mmCIF file of C-alpha atoms in Angstrom:
data_model
loop_
_atom_site.group_PDB
_atom_site.id
_atom_site.type_symbol
_atom_site.label_atom_id
_atom_site.label_comp_id
_atom_site.label_asym_id
_atom_site.label_seq_id
_atom_site.Cartn_x
_atom_site.Cartn_y
_atom_site.Cartn_z
ATOM 1 C CA MET A 1 -28.847 -50.270 7.844
ATOM 2 C CA ILE A 2 -27.855 -48.279 10.863
ATOM 3 C CA ASN A 3 -30.016 -48.938 13.863
ATOM 4 C CA TYR A 4 -30.594 -45.680 15.695
ATOM 5 C CA SER A 5 -31.802 -47.438 18.808
ATOM 6 C CA ASN A 6 -30.224 -44.789 20.983
ATOM 7 C CA GLY A 7 -30.971 -41.907 18.659
ATOM 8 C CA ARG A 8 -31.246 -38.749 20.683
ATOM 9 C CA ASN A 9 -31.430 -35.054 20.224
ATOM 10 C CA PHE A 10 -27.784 -34.275 20.775
ATOM 11 C CA LYS A 11 -28.391 -30.547 20.736
ATOM 12 C CA GLU A 12 -30.877 -30.329 23.542
ATOM 13 C CA LYS A 13 -28.543 -30.569 26.494
ATOM 14 C CA PRO A 14 -24.848 -30.044 27.130
ATOM 15 C CA VAL A 15 -22.822 -33.082 26.230
ATOM 16 C CA LYS A 16 -21.343 -35.068 29.045
ATOM 17 C CA SER A 17 -17.613 -35.058 29.447
ATOM 18 C CA SER A 18 -17.409 -38.775 28.775
ATOM 19 C CA LYS A 19 -19.101 -38.112 25.436
ATOM 20 C CA ILE A 20 -16.583 -35.473 24.489
ATOM 21 C CA VAL A 21 -13.664 -37.684 25.344
ATOM 22 C CA LYS A 22 -15.238 -40.412 23.246
ATOM 23 C CA LYS A 23 -15.598 -38.059 20.310
ATOM 24 C CA SER A 24 -11.917 -37.305 20.157
ATOM 25 C CA LEU A 25 -11.213 -40.975 19.619
ATOM 26 C CA SER A 26 -11.652 -42.694 16.319
ATOM 27 C CA PHE A 27 -14.962 -44.405 15.758
ATOM 28 C CA SER A 28 -15.481 -47.992 14.885
ATOM 29 C CA HIS A 29 -17.358 -48.177 11.616
ATOM 30 C CA GLY A 30 -19.454 -50.954 13.029
ATOM 31 C CA ASN A 31 -20.617 -48.809 15.931
ATOM 32 C CA ARG A 32 -24.388 -48.786 15.860
ATOM 33 C CA GLY A 33 -24.660 -46.116 18.494
ATOM 34 C CA MET A 34 -23.241 -43.433 16.253
ATOM 35 C CA ASP A 35 -25.230 -40.279 16.229
ATOM 36 C CA LEU A 36 -25.932 -37.691 13.572
ATOM 37 C CA GLU A 37 -23.008 -35.500 14.503
ATOM 38 C CA ALA A 38 -20.561 -38.379 14.233
ATOM 39 C CA ASP A 39 -22.049 -39.396 10.877
ATOM 40 C CA ILE A 40 -21.593 -35.874 9.548
ATOM 41 C CA ASN A 41 -18.053 -35.628 10.891
ATOM 42 C CA LEU A 42 -17.144 -38.905 9.206
ATOM 43 C CA SER A 43 -18.737 -37.751 5.958
ATOM 44 C CA ASN A 44 -16.722 -34.539 6.140
ATOM 45 C CA GLU A 45 -13.521 -36.495 6.690
ATOM 46 C CA TYR A 46 -14.367 -38.608 3.678
ATOM 47 C CA TYR A 47 -15.076 -35.530 1.567
ATOM 48 C CA LYS A 48 -11.816 -33.942 2.672
ATOM 49 C CA GLU A 49 -9.721 -37.024 1.958
ATOM 50 C CA ASN A 50 -11.326 -37.374 -1.447
ATOM 51 C CA GLU A 51 -10.940 -33.660 -2.160
ATOM 52 C CA ALA A 52 -14.660 -33.247 -2.769
ATOM 53 C CA CYS A 53 -15.140 -30.293 -0.428
ATOM 54 C CA LEU A 54 -13.877 -28.933 2.867
ATOM 55 C CA ILE A 55 -16.412 -28.634 5.678
ATOM 56 C CA THR A 56 -15.281 -28.176 9.273
ATOM 57 C CA LYS A 57 -17.077 -28.228 12.580
ATOM 58 C CA ARG A 58 -16.835 -25.194 14.783
ATOM 59 C CA PRO A 59 -15.544 -26.066 18.243
ATOM 60 C CA THR A 60 -18.062 -25.781 21.083
ATOM 61 C CA PRO A 61 -17.622 -22.310 22.552
ATOM 62 C CA ILE A 62 -16.453 -22.493 26.142
ATOM 63 C CA ASN A 63 -16.103 -19.555 28.463
ATOM 64 C CA VAL A 64 -12.943 -19.997 30.480
ATOM 65 C CA VAL A 65 -13.093 -18.523 33.977
ATOM 66 C CA LYS A 66 -9.985 -19.905 35.620
ATOM 67 C CA VAL A 67 -6.742 -21.451 34.418
ATOM 68 C CA ASP A 68 -4.189 -23.118 36.656
ATOM 69 C CA TYR A 69 -0.749 -22.317 35.261
ATOM 70 C CA THR A 70 1.109 -24.234 37.942
ATOM 71 C CA LYS A 71 0.134 -27.442 36.141
ATOM 72 C CA GLY A 72 0.733 -26.137 32.634
ATOM 73 C CA ALA A 73 -2.448 -24.269 31.697
ATOM 74 C CA VAL A 74 -5.128 -26.576 33.065
ATOM 75 C CA ILE A 75 -8.588 -25.050 32.865
ATOM 76 C CA THR A 76 -10.171 -25.506 36.291
ATOM 77 C CA ASN A 77 -13.330 -23.449 35.914
ATOM 78 C CA ALA A 78 -15.278 -22.902 32.717
ATOM 79 C CA TYR A 79 -18.707 -23.357 31.262
ATOM 80 C CA PHE A 80 -20.324 -24.192 27.949
ATOM 81 C CA GLU A 81 -21.638 -21.258 25.953
ATOM 82 C CA LYS A 82 -24.482 -21.495 23.514
ATOM 83 C CA GLN A 83 -23.308 -21.625 19.915
ATOM 84 C CA SER A 84 -24.389 -18.311 18.418
ATOM 85 C CA THR A 85 -23.770 -19.510 14.887
ATOM 86 C CA THR A 86 -24.110 -22.968 13.391
ATOM 87 C CA ASP A 87 -22.040 -26.084 13.833
ATOM 88 C CA TYR A 88 -20.634 -26.497 10.354
ATOM 89 C CA ASN A 89 -19.281 -24.380 7.543
ATOM 90 C CA GLY A 90 -16.901 -24.727 4.658
ATOM 91 C CA VAL A 91 -16.255 -24.522 0.954
ATOM 92 C CA TYR A 92 -17.388 -26.373 -2.161
ATOM 93 C CA LYS A 93 -16.282 -25.180 -5.599
ATOM 94 C CA GLY A 94 -15.504 -21.759 -4.184
ATOM 95 C CA ARG A 95 -18.973 -21.392 -2.639
ATOM 96 C CA TYR A 96 -19.552 -20.832 1.038
ATOM 97 C CA ILE A 97 -21.574 -23.517 2.806
ATOM 98 C CA ASP A 98 -23.129 -23.219 6.262
ATOM 99 C CA PHE A 99 -25.458 -25.573 8.084
ATOM 100 C CA GLU A 100 -26.806 -26.793 11.366
ATOM 101 C CA ALA A 101 -27.546 -30.428 12.161
ATOM 102 C CA LYS A 102 -30.398 -31.461 14.423
ATOM 103 C CA SER A 103 -31.873 -34.754 15.437
ATOM 104 C CA THR A 104 -35.311 -35.416 16.857
ATOM 105 C CA LEU A 105 -36.869 -38.442 18.457
ATOM 106 C CA LYS A 106 -40.297 -37.305 17.323
ATOM 107 C CA THR A 107 -41.728 -39.009 14.297
ATOM 108 C CA SER A 108 -44.538 -36.676 13.259
ATOM 109 C CA SER A 109 -42.742 -33.324 13.246
ATOM 110 C CA PHE A 110 -39.504 -31.444 13.833
ATOM 111 C CA PRO A 111 -39.835 -29.052 16.807
ATOM 112 C CA LEU A 112 -38.529 -25.560 16.076
ATOM 113 C CA SER A 113 -37.507 -25.243 19.724
ATOM 114 C CA ASN A 114 -34.405 -27.150 18.643
ATOM 115 C CA ILE A 115 -33.259 -24.074 16.755
ATOM 116 C CA SER A 116 -32.096 -20.927 18.497
ATOM 117 C CA LYS A 117 -32.970 -17.402 17.410
ATOM 118 C CA HIS A 118 -29.225 -16.741 17.041
ATOM 119 C CA GLN A 119 -28.894 -19.537 14.539
ATOM 120 C CA ILE A 120 -31.804 -18.204 12.492
ATOM 121 C CA GLU A 121 -30.194 -14.750 12.481
ATOM 122 C CA HIS A 122 -26.843 -16.213 11.501
ATOM 123 C CA LEU A 123 -28.330 -18.154 8.590
ATOM 124 C CA LYS A 124 -30.212 -15.083 7.396
ATOM 125 C CA HIS A 125 -26.876 -13.297 7.187
ATOM 126 C CA VAL A 126 -25.378 -16.221 5.281
ATOM 127 C CA LEU A 127 -28.212 -16.083 2.751
ATOM 128 C CA ARG A 128 -27.850 -12.310 2.397
ATOM 129 C CA HIS A 129 -24.279 -12.891 1.237
ATOM 130 C CA ASP A 130 -25.295 -15.644 -1.181
ATOM 131 C CA GLY A 131 -23.964 -18.465 0.917
ATOM 132 C CA ILE A 132 -25.488 -21.928 0.708
ATOM 133 C CA ALA A 133 -27.411 -22.454 3.943
ATOM 134 C CA PHE A 134 -29.448 -25.391 5.136
ATOM 135 C CA PHE A 135 -30.367 -27.696 7.987
ATOM 136 C CA ILE A 136 -29.650 -31.383 8.221
ATOM 137 C CA ILE A 137 -32.556 -32.867 10.121
ATOM 138 C CA GLU A 138 -32.657 -36.400 11.412
ATOM 139 C CA PHE A 139 -35.802 -38.257 12.372
ATOM 140 C CA ALA A 140 -33.901 -40.763 14.479
ATOM 141 C CA LYS A 141 -36.749 -43.237 15.004
ATOM 142 C CA ARG A 142 -37.532 -43.241 11.310
ATOM 143 C CA ASP A 143 -33.832 -43.650 10.467
ATOM 144 C CA GLN A 144 -34.168 -40.844 7.940
ATOM 145 C CA VAL A 145 -32.063 -37.731 7.438
ATOM 146 C CA PHE A 146 -33.108 -34.749 5.334
ATOM 147 C CA LEU A 147 -31.474 -31.644 3.958
ATOM 148 C CA LEU A 148 -33.859 -28.716 4.283
ATOM 149 C CA ASP A 149 -33.045 -25.312 2.834
ATOM 150 C CA ALA A 150 -32.466 -22.604 5.445
ATOM 151 C CA SER A 151 -34.826 -20.145 3.744
ATOM 152 C CA TYR A 152 -37.684 -22.631 4.158
ATOM 153 C CA VAL A 153 -36.905 -23.169 7.838
ATOM 154 C CA ILE A 154 -36.454 -19.430 8.468
ATOM 155 C CA ASP A 155 -39.789 -18.707 6.836
ATOM 156 C CA PHE A 156 -41.488 -21.391 8.911
ATOM 157 C CA TYR A 157 -39.735 -20.122 12.049
ATOM 158 C CA GLU A 158 -40.749 -16.509 11.507
ATOM 159 C CA HIS A 159 -44.106 -16.748 9.779
ATOM 160 C CA GLY A 160 -45.397 -20.234 10.458
ATOM 161 C CA THR A 161 -48.401 -20.831 12.651
ATOM 162 C CA ARG A 162 -46.998 -24.030 14.129
ATOM 163 C CA LYS A 163 -44.139 -24.632 16.525
ATOM 164 C CA SER A 164 -42.889 -27.628 14.628
ATOM 165 C CA ILE A 165 -42.459 -28.569 10.985
ATOM 166 C CA PRO A 166 -44.658 -31.578 10.136
ATOM 167 C CA TYR A 167 -42.767 -34.615 8.891
ATOM 168 C CA GLU A 168 -44.675 -34.521 5.590
ATOM 169 C CA GLU A 169 -43.536 -30.944 5.013
ATOM 170 C CA VAL A 170 -39.929 -31.948 5.558
ATOM 171 C CA VAL A 171 -40.391 -34.802 3.079
ATOM 172 C CA ASN A 172 -42.041 -32.536 0.503
ATOM 173 C CA ASN A 173 -39.730 -29.554 0.855
ATOM 174 C CA GLY A 174 -36.461 -31.244 1.753
ATOM 175 C CA HIS A 175 -34.220 -33.839 0.180
ATOM 176 C CA GLU A 176 -33.632 -37.165 1.842
ATOM 177 C CA ILE A 177 -29.914 -37.781 2.287
ATOM 178 C CA LYS A 178 -28.658 -41.106 1.023
ATOM 179 C CA LYS A 179 -26.892 -43.220 3.645
ATOM 180 C CA GLY A 180 -23.925 -45.383 2.952
ATOM 181 C CA PHE A 181 -20.631 -46.633 4.233
ATOM 182 C CA ALA A 182 -18.546 -43.731 2.922
ATOM 183 C CA PRO A 183 -19.710 -41.091 2.975
ATOM 184 C CA ARG A 184 -22.143 -41.988 5.744
ATOM 185 C CA LEU A 185 -24.468 -39.196 4.694
ATOM 186 C CA ASP A 186 -23.984 -38.006 1.140
ATOM 187 C CA TYR A 187 -25.358 -34.495 1.514
ATOM 188 C CA LEU A 188 -22.868 -33.077 -1.009
ATOM 189 C CA GLU A 189 -24.709 -34.869 -3.800
ATOM 190 C CA ILE A 190 -27.788 -32.818 -2.910
ATOM 191 C CA ILE A 191 -25.813 -29.576 -2.841
ATOM 192 C CA GLU A 192 -24.349 -30.349 -6.259
ATOM 193 C CA LYS A 193 -27.762 -31.034 -7.744
ATOM 194 C CA ASN A 194 -29.717 -28.237 -6.105
ATOM 195 C CA TYR A 195 -27.369 -25.377 -5.339
ATOM 196 C CA MET A 196 -24.642 -25.373 -7.960
ATOM 197 C CA ILE A 197 -26.727 -24.289 -10.938
ATOM 198 C CA SER A 198 -24.978 -21.072 -11.870
ATOM 199 C CA MET B 1 -3.248 6.431 14.942
ATOM 200 C CA ILE B 2 -3.379 3.411 17.188
ATOM 201 C CA ASN B 3 -0.328 3.049 19.371
ATOM 202 C CA TYR B 4 0.594 -0.623 19.527
ATOM 203 C CA SER B 5 2.808 -0.107 22.532
ATOM 204 C CA ASN B 6 1.826 -3.504 23.879
ATOM 205 C CA GLY B 7 1.678 -5.230 20.518
ATOM 206 C CA ARG B 8 2.406 -8.881 21.031
ATOM 207 C CA ASN B 9 2.251 -12.136 19.233
ATOM 208 C CA PHE B 10 -1.090 -13.305 20.547
ATOM 209 C CA LYS B 11 -0.766 -16.724 18.971
ATOM 210 C CA GLU B 12 2.453 -17.839 20.585
ATOM 211 C CA LYS B 13 1.125 -18.880 23.964
ATOM 212 C CA PRO B 14 -2.244 -19.841 25.413
ATOM 213 C CA VAL B 15 -4.261 -16.818 26.378
ATOM 214 C CA LYS B 16 -4.724 -16.161 30.046
ATOM 215 C CA SER B 17 -8.164 -16.570 31.498
ATOM 216 C CA SER B 18 -8.331 -12.887 32.383
ATOM 217 C CA LYS B 19 -7.721 -12.119 28.717
ATOM 218 C CA ILE B 20 -10.586 -14.357 27.638
ATOM 219 C CA VAL B 21 -12.979 -12.805 30.084
ATOM 220 C CA LYS B 22 -11.931 -9.391 28.818
ATOM 221 C CA LYS B 23 -12.582 -10.446 25.254
ATOM 222 C CA SER B 24 -16.166 -11.306 25.931
ATOM 223 C CA LEU B 25 -16.806 -7.753 27.087
ATOM 224 C CA SER B 26 -17.293 -4.905 24.703
ATOM 225 C CA PHE B 27 -14.227 -2.889 23.875
ATOM 226 C CA SER B 28 -13.825 0.793 24.349
ATOM 227 C CA HIS B 29 -13.040 2.339 21.002
ATOM 228 C CA GLY B 30 -10.453 4.502 22.657
ATOM 229 C CA ASN B 31 -8.596 1.501 24.033
ATOM 230 C CA ARG B 32 -5.017 1.782 22.815
ATOM 231 C CA GLY B 33 -4.094 -1.639 24.063
ATOM 232 C CA MET B 34 -6.245 -3.422 21.516
ATOM 233 C CA ASP B 35 -4.518 -6.172 19.680
ATOM 234 C CA LEU B 36 -4.811 -7.503 16.178
ATOM 235 C CA GLU B 37 -7.445 -10.068 17.052
ATOM 236 C CA ALA B 38 -9.687 -7.454 18.642
ATOM 237 C CA ASP B 39 -9.229 -5.151 15.636
ATOM 238 C CA ILE B 40 -10.280 -7.936 13.292
ATOM 239 C CA ASN B 41 -13.250 -8.889 15.457
ATOM 240 C CA LEU B 42 -14.428 -5.282 15.498
ATOM 241 C CA SER B 43 -13.983 -5.024 11.740
ATOM 242 C CA ASN B 44 -16.025 -8.191 11.308
ATOM 243 C CA GLU B 45 -18.776 -6.799 13.513
ATOM 244 C CA TYR B 46 -18.778 -3.642 11.404
ATOM 245 C CA TYR B 47 -18.934 -5.657 8.183
ATOM 246 C CA LYS B 48 -21.791 -7.741 9.566
ATOM 247 C CA GLU B 49 -23.817 -4.763 10.728
ATOM 248 C CA ASN B 50 -23.305 -3.042 7.387
ATOM 249 C CA GLU B 51 -24.117 -6.240 5.491
ATOM 250 C CA ALA B 52 -20.801 -6.164 3.673
ATOM 251 C CA CYS B 53 -19.807 -9.735 4.448
ATOM 252 C CA LEU B 54 -20.079 -12.329 7.208
ATOM 253 C CA ILE B 55 -16.837 -13.488 8.781
ATOM 254 C CA THR B 56 -16.834 -15.341 12.097
ATOM 255 C CA LYS B 57 -14.115 -16.435 14.461
ATOM 256 C CA ARG B 58 -13.866 -20.076 15.322
ATOM 257 C CA PRO B 59 -13.987 -20.677 19.067
ATOM 258 C CA THR B 60 -10.763 -21.870 20.670
ATOM 259 C CA PRO B 61 -10.954 -25.663 20.765
ATOM 260 C CA ILE B 62 -10.957 -26.943 24.322
ATOM 261 C CA ASN B 63 -10.762 -30.572 25.333
ATOM 262 C CA VAL B 64 -13.119 -31.128 28.242
ATOM 263 C CA VAL B 65 -11.992 -33.810 30.680
ATOM 264 C CA LYS B 66 -14.355 -33.351 33.615
ATOM 265 C CA VAL B 67 -17.711 -31.687 34.151
ATOM 266 C CA ASP B 68 -19.330 -31.151 37.527
ATOM 267 C CA TYR B 69 -23.076 -31.555 37.079
ATOM 268 C CA THR B 70 -23.877 -30.910 40.725
ATOM 269 C CA LYS B 71 -23.309 -27.202 40.076
ATOM 270 C CA GLY B 72 -25.055 -27.109 36.700
ATOM 271 C CA ALA B 73 -22.455 -28.299 34.179
ATOM 272 C CA VAL B 74 -19.343 -26.531 35.415
ATOM 273 C CA ILE B 75 -16.209 -27.653 33.598
ATOM 274 C CA THR B 76 -13.625 -28.439 36.264
ATOM 275 C CA ASN B 77 -10.876 -29.997 34.173
ATOM 276 C CA ALA B 78 -10.039 -29.147 30.585
ATOM 277 C CA TYR B 79 -7.183 -27.952 28.429
ATOM 278 C CA PHE B 80 -6.624 -25.821 25.373
ATOM 279 C CA GLU B 81 -6.171 -27.672 22.118
ATOM 280 C CA LYS B 82 -4.180 -26.369 19.211
ATOM 281 C CA GLN B 83 -6.389 -24.944 16.486
ATOM 282 C CA SER B 84 -5.997 -27.353 13.578
ATOM 283 C CA THR B 85 -7.579 -24.958 11.137
ATOM 284 C CA THR B 86 -7.503 -21.170 11.037
ATOM 285 C CA ASP B 87 -9.145 -18.579 13.239
ATOM 286 C CA TYR B 88 -11.520 -16.980 10.765
ATOM 287 C CA ASN B 89 -13.795 -17.959 7.925
ATOM 288 C CA GLY B 90 -16.921 -16.698 6.280
ATOM 289 C CA VAL B 91 -18.680 -15.538 3.148
ATOM 290 C CA TYR B 92 -18.449 -12.580 0.784
ATOM 291 C CA LYS B 93 -20.626 -12.463 -2.339
ATOM 292 C CA GLY B 94 -21.134 -16.196 -2.148
ATOM 293 C CA ARG B 95 -17.406 -16.894 -2.000
ATOM 294 C CA TYR B 96 -15.754 -18.771 0.835
ATOM 295 C CA ILE B 97 -13.123 -16.828 2.767
ATOM 296 C CA ASP B 98 -10.609 -18.305 5.193
ATOM 297 C CA PHE B 99 -7.701 -16.676 6.962
ATOM 298 C CA GLU B 100 -5.325 -16.701 9.880
ATOM 299 C CA ALA B 101 -4.151 -13.584 11.705
ATOM 300 C CA LYS B 102 -0.695 -13.310 13.206
ATOM 301 C CA SER B 103 1.214 -10.542 14.875
ATOM 302 C CA THR B 104 4.967 -10.256 15.307
ATOM 303 C CA LEU B 105 7.138 -7.935 17.366
ATOM 304 C CA LYS B 106 9.969 -8.380 14.890
ATOM 305 C CA THR B 107 10.498 -5.553 12.440
ATOM 306 C CA SER B 108 12.718 -7.150 9.795
ATOM 307 C CA SER B 109 10.797 -10.355 9.076
ATOM 308 C CA PHE B 110 7.789 -12.524 9.874
ATOM 309 C CA PRO B 111 8.867 -15.835 11.479
ATOM 310 C CA LEU B 112 7.187 -18.870 9.922
ATOM 311 C CA SER B 113 7.319 -20.599 13.310
ATOM 312 C CA ASN B 114 4.148 -18.618 14.030
ATOM 313 C CA ILE B 115 2.305 -20.833 11.579
ATOM 314 C CA SER B 116 1.546 -24.477 12.259
ATOM 315 C CA LYS B 117 1.822 -27.261 9.738
ATOM 316 C CA HIS B 118 -1.894 -27.972 10.304
ATOM 317 C CA GLN B 119 -2.819 -24.469 9.270
ATOM 318 C CA ILE B 120 -0.759 -24.741 6.091
ATOM 319 C CA GLU B 121 -2.500 -28.024 5.276
ATOM 320 C CA HIS B 122 -5.901 -26.523 5.999
ATOM 321 C CA LEU B 123 -5.265 -23.544 3.727
ATOM 322 C CA LYS B 124 -4.018 -25.815 0.953
ATOM 323 C CA HIS B 125 -7.363 -27.592 1.132
ATOM 324 C CA VAL B 126 -9.203 -24.269 1.020
ATOM 325 C CA LEU B 127 -7.285 -23.257 -2.120
ATOM 326 C CA ARG B 128 -7.972 -26.644 -3.720
ATOM 327 C CA HIS B 129 -11.684 -25.895 -3.428
ATOM 328 C CA ASP B 130 -11.297 -22.370 -4.837
ATOM 329 C CA GLY B 131 -11.749 -20.636 -1.524
ATOM 330 C CA ILE B 132 -10.149 -17.256 -0.873
ATOM 331 C CA ALA B 133 -7.298 -17.870 1.571
ATOM 332 C CA PHE B 134 -4.814 -15.479 3.095
ATOM 333 C CA PHE B 135 -2.921 -14.363 6.172
ATOM 334 C CA ILE B 136 -3.316 -11.096 7.975
ATOM 335 C CA ILE B 137 0.124 -10.246 9.316
ATOM 336 C CA GLU B 138 0.824 -7.456 11.723
ATOM 337 C CA PHE B 139 4.224 -5.904 12.304
ATOM 338 C CA ALA B 140 3.210 -4.483 15.668
ATOM 339 C CA LYS B 141 6.229 -2.230 16.190
ATOM 340 C CA ARG B 142 5.837 -0.784 12.724
ATOM 341 C CA ASP B 143 2.105 -0.323 13.262
ATOM 342 C CA GLN B 144 1.461 -1.957 9.893
ATOM 343 C CA VAL B 145 -0.874 -4.780 8.930
ATOM 344 C CA PHE B 146 -0.709 -6.679 5.653
ATOM 345 C CA LEU B 147 -2.868 -9.126 3.787
ATOM 346 C CA LEU B 148 -0.692 -11.814 2.241
ATOM 347 C CA ASP B 149 -2.109 -14.458 -0.049
ATOM 348 C CA ALA B 150 -2.018 -17.989 1.368
ATOM 349 C CA SER B 151 -0.449 -19.467 -1.764
ATOM 350 C CA TYR B 152 2.541 -17.155 -1.345
ATOM 351 C CA VAL B 153 2.964 -18.081 2.321
ATOM 352 C CA ILE B 154 2.499 -21.795 1.600
ATOM 353 C CA ASP B 155 5.126 -21.643 -1.130
ATOM 354 C CA PHE B 156 7.540 -19.829 1.172
ATOM 355 C CA TYR B 157 6.763 -22.300 3.977
ATOM 356 C CA GLU B 158 7.339 -25.365 1.838
ATOM 357 C CA HIS B 159 10.000 -24.286 -0.622
ATOM 358 C CA GLY B 160 11.649 -21.242 0.887
ATOM 359 C CA THR B 161 15.217 -21.323 2.108
ATOM 360 C CA ARG B 162 14.535 -19.005 5.031
ATOM 361 C CA LYS B 163 12.601 -19.549 8.244
ATOM 362 C CA SER B 164 11.006 -16.132 8.085
ATOM 363 C CA ILE B 165 9.547 -13.923 5.386
ATOM 364 C CA PRO B 166 11.541 -10.690 5.096
ATOM 365 C CA TYR B 167 9.547 -7.529 5.750
ATOM 366 C CA GLU B 168 10.334 -6.256 2.234
ATOM 367 C CA GLU B 169 8.866 -9.420 0.735
ATOM 368 C CA VAL B 170 5.667 -8.916 2.714
ATOM 369 C CA VAL B 171 5.508 -5.324 1.461
ATOM 370 C CA ASN B 172 6.155 -6.335 -2.152
ATOM 371 C CA ASN B 173 3.887 -9.385 -2.259
ATOM 372 C CA GLY B 174 1.180 -8.355 0.170
ATOM 373 C CA HIS B 175 -1.305 -5.517 0.467
ATOM 374 C CA GLU B 176 -1.135 -3.099 3.351
ATOM 375 C CA ILE B 177 -4.496 -2.924 5.112
ATOM 376 C CA LYS B 178 -5.857 0.561 5.650
ATOM 377 C CA LYS B 179 -6.617 1.418 9.270
ATOM 378 C CA GLY B 180 -9.508 3.480 10.377
ATOM 379 C CA PHE B 181 -12.160 3.943 12.982
ATOM 380 C CA ALA B 182 -14.720 1.641 11.386
ATOM 381 C CA PRO B 183 -13.767 -0.752 10.084
ATOM 382 C CA ARG B 184 -10.551 -0.812 12.085
ATOM 383 C CA LEU B 185 -8.832 -2.876 9.415
ATOM 384 C CA ASP B 186 -10.453 -2.668 6.013
ATOM 385 C CA TYR B 187 -9.259 -5.963 4.596
ATOM 386 C CA LEU B 188 -12.476 -6.480 2.622
ATOM 387 C CA GLU B 189 -11.483 -3.650 0.284
ATOM 388 C CA ILE B 190 -8.406 -5.681 -0.646
ATOM 389 C CA ILE B 191 -10.464 -8.836 -1.187
ATOM 390 C CA GLU B 192 -12.850 -6.926 -3.442
ATOM 391 C CA LYS B 193 -10.015 -5.529 -5.550
ATOM 392 C CA ASN B 194 -7.836 -8.602 -5.759
ATOM 393 C CA TYR B 195 -10.007 -11.678 -5.444
ATOM 394 C CA MET B 196 -13.389 -10.862 -6.886
ATOM 395 C CA ILE B 197 -12.391 -10.599 -10.543
ATOM 396 C CA SER B 198 -14.501 -13.324 -12.054
#
């Protein structure tokens, strides 16, 4: 079992530079500090290598203000922009897949403040064009990860009376994602079972 | 007609910071200096607003080395990374779409040096999973833009005896994209006619 002792909501604040540098290196499989994003990236690598599907992560959008060309295009002034879409998209059996991954340290509910209005709008567009859209939600302290359909989250976001989705609702309306060595998080199994009925 | 007097191969060198800043502003529709990327972005905006399809541009990947938190997360040292995938992907009628756009100033052929090995590999993966994959190729001096299927380009890249695809081959094997006011480049029409036969 993975111990998420340092589980954190990796979406709530800009990542530190040291974190980014770390992410470009390969991870040790024994690393117990791995977060949700790293787990998903590893799962996607596994899926790609095994030709199961192709899901890629969108790079973090950065607004470049100044570039120093005297040193060979070094960016000397820039800032992080908020992702106006989601973090991941790709293809499985010809179908378009799009999702956002979020982790919370709360145990009783998933706060909707983690999700931006832009992301909701983006996922509504995806659904309009018959794409497969969902959220991967981690309850870090419970060591549980769920796949929750985007339409459910959108409905809760727009018409719900609460500002967070209760844990029980996630359990009842989502699908718990099986954890393993490879893939770390087998969310494709859930897509195959629940979205590929044609 | 749009006069591509400053048509240029926008993929061959890192964009200047001034260019990036410009891109985040809205374009004047009368701007005759618009390049292929801007035309595609405007077309995608049009498609999105008219609920025809949803195609998004991947942000340019940037490797962040140093962030100054004393000024509120200002990136002070970073560099452009080579895109290991393609620039655009999205969804049309549930199907996954993935493409790369390239412009050349040459008139007799399209040089394959414009395309990276990583992009070829990425598109091979897309095709393996039944995604719709192609290139949008502009001959800037001819003021012509073509949609060319990825499998054709991959085959030429891997088994061709030439280092560039002759213009006539692009004409014979591709589809010229109609230009207009909105969408600027109606490539979706070609997808509908050639890829959506189920």
